[in-house]
XYZ file of C-alpha atoms in Angstrom:
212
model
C 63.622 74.077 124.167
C 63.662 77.738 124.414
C 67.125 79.999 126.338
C 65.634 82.628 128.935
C 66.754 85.953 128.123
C 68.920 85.478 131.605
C 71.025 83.194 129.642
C 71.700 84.939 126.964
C 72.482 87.960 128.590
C 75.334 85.788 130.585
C 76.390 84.279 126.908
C 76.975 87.357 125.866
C 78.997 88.450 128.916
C 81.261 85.227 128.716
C 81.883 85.898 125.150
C 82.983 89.958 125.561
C 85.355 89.170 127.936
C 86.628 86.219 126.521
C 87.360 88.824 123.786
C 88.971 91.418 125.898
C 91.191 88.773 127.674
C 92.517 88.125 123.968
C 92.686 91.527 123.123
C 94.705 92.543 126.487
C 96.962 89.274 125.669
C 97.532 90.841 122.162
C 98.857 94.224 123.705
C 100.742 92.667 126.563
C 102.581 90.316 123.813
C 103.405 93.427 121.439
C 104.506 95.561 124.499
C 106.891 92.868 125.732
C 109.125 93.217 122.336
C 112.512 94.436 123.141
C 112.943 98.111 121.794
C 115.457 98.266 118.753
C 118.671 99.021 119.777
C 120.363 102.152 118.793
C 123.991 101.929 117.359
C 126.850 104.377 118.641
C 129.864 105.340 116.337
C 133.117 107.034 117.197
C 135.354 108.459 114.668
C 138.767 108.284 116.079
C 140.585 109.715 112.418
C 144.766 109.057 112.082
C 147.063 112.188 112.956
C 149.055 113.778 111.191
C 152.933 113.396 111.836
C 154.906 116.266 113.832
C 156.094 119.160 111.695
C 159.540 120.150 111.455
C 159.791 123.252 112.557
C 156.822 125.104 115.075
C 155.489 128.002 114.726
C 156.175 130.439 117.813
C 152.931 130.947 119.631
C 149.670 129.437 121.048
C 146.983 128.251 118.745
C 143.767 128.043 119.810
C 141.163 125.951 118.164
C 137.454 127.157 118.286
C 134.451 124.847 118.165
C 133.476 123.403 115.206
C 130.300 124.534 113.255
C 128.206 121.977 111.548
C 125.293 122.605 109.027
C 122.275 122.478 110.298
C 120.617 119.505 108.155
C 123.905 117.135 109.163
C 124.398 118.555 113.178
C 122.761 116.289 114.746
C 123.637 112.799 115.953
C 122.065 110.465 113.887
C 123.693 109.205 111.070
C 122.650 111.585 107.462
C 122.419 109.326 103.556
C 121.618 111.013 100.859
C 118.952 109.272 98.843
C 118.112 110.903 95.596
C 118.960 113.923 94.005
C 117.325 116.356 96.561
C 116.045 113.456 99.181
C 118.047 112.525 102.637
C 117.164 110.152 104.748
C 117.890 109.947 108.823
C 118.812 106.931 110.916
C 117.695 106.921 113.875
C 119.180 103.798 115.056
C 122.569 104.880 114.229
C 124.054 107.814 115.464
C 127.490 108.934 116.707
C 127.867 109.257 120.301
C 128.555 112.594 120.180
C 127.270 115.629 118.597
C 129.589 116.197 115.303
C 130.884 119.221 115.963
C 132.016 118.156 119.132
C 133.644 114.740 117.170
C 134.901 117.189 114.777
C 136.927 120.053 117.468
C 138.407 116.892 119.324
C 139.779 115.821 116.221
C 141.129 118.941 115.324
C 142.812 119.493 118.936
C 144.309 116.453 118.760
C 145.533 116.402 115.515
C 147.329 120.168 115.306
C 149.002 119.173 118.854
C 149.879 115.959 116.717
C 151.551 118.087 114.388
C 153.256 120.305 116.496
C 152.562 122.846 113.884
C 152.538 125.515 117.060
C 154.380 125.855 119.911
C 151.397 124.902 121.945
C 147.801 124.217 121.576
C 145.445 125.574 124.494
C 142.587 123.531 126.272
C 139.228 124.935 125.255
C 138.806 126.430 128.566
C 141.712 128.161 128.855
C 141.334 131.685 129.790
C 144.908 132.370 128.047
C 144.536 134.703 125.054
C 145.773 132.942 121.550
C 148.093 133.880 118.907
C 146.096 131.770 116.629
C 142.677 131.022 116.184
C 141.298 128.092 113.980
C 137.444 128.244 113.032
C 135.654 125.350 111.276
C 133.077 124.621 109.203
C 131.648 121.261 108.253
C 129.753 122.216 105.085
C 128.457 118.415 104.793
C 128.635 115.353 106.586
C 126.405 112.461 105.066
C 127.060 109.335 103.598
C 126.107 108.665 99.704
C 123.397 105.648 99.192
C 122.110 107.117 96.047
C 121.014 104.051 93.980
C 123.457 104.079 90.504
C 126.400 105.174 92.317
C 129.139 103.467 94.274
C 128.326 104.033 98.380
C 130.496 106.755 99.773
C 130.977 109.296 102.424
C 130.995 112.632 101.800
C 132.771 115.622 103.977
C 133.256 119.112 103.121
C 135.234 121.890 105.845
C 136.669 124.427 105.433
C 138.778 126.836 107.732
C 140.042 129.851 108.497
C 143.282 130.027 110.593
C 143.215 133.401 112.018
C 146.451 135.384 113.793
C 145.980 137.941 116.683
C 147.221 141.668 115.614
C 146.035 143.102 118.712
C 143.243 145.258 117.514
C 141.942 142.304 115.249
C 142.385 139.300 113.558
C 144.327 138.472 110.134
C 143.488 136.429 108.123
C 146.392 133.615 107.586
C 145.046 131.283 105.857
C 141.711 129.671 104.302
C 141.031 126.600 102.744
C 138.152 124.313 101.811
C 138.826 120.227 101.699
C 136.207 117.999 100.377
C 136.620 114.268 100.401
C 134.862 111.543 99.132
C 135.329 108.458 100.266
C 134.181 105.101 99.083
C 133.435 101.937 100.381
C 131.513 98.475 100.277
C 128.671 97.480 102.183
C 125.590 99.414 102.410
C 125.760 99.492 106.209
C 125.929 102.048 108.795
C 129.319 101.081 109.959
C 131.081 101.000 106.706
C 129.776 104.365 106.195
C 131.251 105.665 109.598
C 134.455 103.733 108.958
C 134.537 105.436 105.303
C 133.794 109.031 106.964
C 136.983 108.217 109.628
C 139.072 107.903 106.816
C 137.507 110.999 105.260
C 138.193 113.493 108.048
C 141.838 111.630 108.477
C 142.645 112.904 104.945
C 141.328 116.160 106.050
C 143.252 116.594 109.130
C 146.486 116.003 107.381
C 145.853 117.910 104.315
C 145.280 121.130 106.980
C 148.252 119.740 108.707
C 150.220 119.961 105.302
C 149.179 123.489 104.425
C 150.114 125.175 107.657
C 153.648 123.288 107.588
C 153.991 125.406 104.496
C 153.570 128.449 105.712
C 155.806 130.998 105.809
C 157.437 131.448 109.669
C 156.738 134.766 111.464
């Protein structure tokens, strides 16, 4: 019994799209899975207690500047000796430096360390002007080595002569602070803690200063 050609032909055309009817089935199934969902952290560090005495005069504090390689949202660990790695499924809601100026706003008008502390759009010129820096802002997952997070600022608290700007004070903090888990939200948990010791160490060293 011999096929005709005709029949083979058809064979042939059952059989490729019998294959692209898997194939399409195959894509369909992998385009159906969920996307991975992306984590959002807050930091929300402890302030400082109120001062005893204020200094006369409005303070005004400017944004905060982060380093480049740790600006961004996602959360920064540190792998190896020169090696960082990013995760993009974790990330802080906000940008840091933004995290970081709120938490500085709040925490000097916390402290009461001035007799008031302006709103960043305030049009009202300062007596004082605090700049940041956030040197670095990653957590430690280097393998050998307890888990930690690591922040560096410093700052430069800045008092208006009317021609210029003195200098008043200047200080760099650097904190590192441990913790358990290998996990994104023990790390931002960790870093809270971090820029709560931060805040009140500023706090601390502004009390100190001599009044005008």
């Amino acid at each position: 019994m011999t096929h005709s050609p005709l029949s083979a032909h058809k064979a042939s055309a059952l059989l490729c799209c019998m294959l692209l009817t898997l194939f399409l089935a195959g894509c369909s199934t992998g385009l159906s899975k969920p996307a991975p969902e992306i984590r959002h952290y807050v930091l929300r560090p402890e302030l400082p207690q109120p001062a005893a005495t204020a200094r006369p005069g409005v303070l005004k504090v400017r944004r905060a500047v982060v380093s480049p390689g740790f600006a961004g949202r996602e959360l920064i660990f540190r792998t190896g000796e020169t090696t960082y790695s990013i995760d993009y499924y974790d990330q802080f809601l906000v940008a840091p430096a933004d995290m970081l100026t709120q938490a500085l706003r709040d925490a000097m008008g916390a402290a009461a360390l001035f007799a008031s502390v302006s709103p960043e759009a305030s049009v009202l010129r300062p007596d004082y002007v605090l700049e940041t820096t956030a040197v670095t802002m990653h957590g430690d997952f280097r393998e050998g080595r307890d888990p930690a997070a690591v922040l560096e600022m410093q700052f430069f608290l800045l008092k208006d002569s009317d021609t210029d700007y003195d200098i008043v004070l200047t200080r760099t903090y650097a904190e590192r602070m441990p913790f358990g888990a290998r996990t994104a939200q023990a790390y931002a948990k960790a870093m809270e803690r971090a820029v709560s010791s931060i805040l009140a160490r500023l706090a601390a060293d502004i009390a100190t200063l001599p009044q005008p």
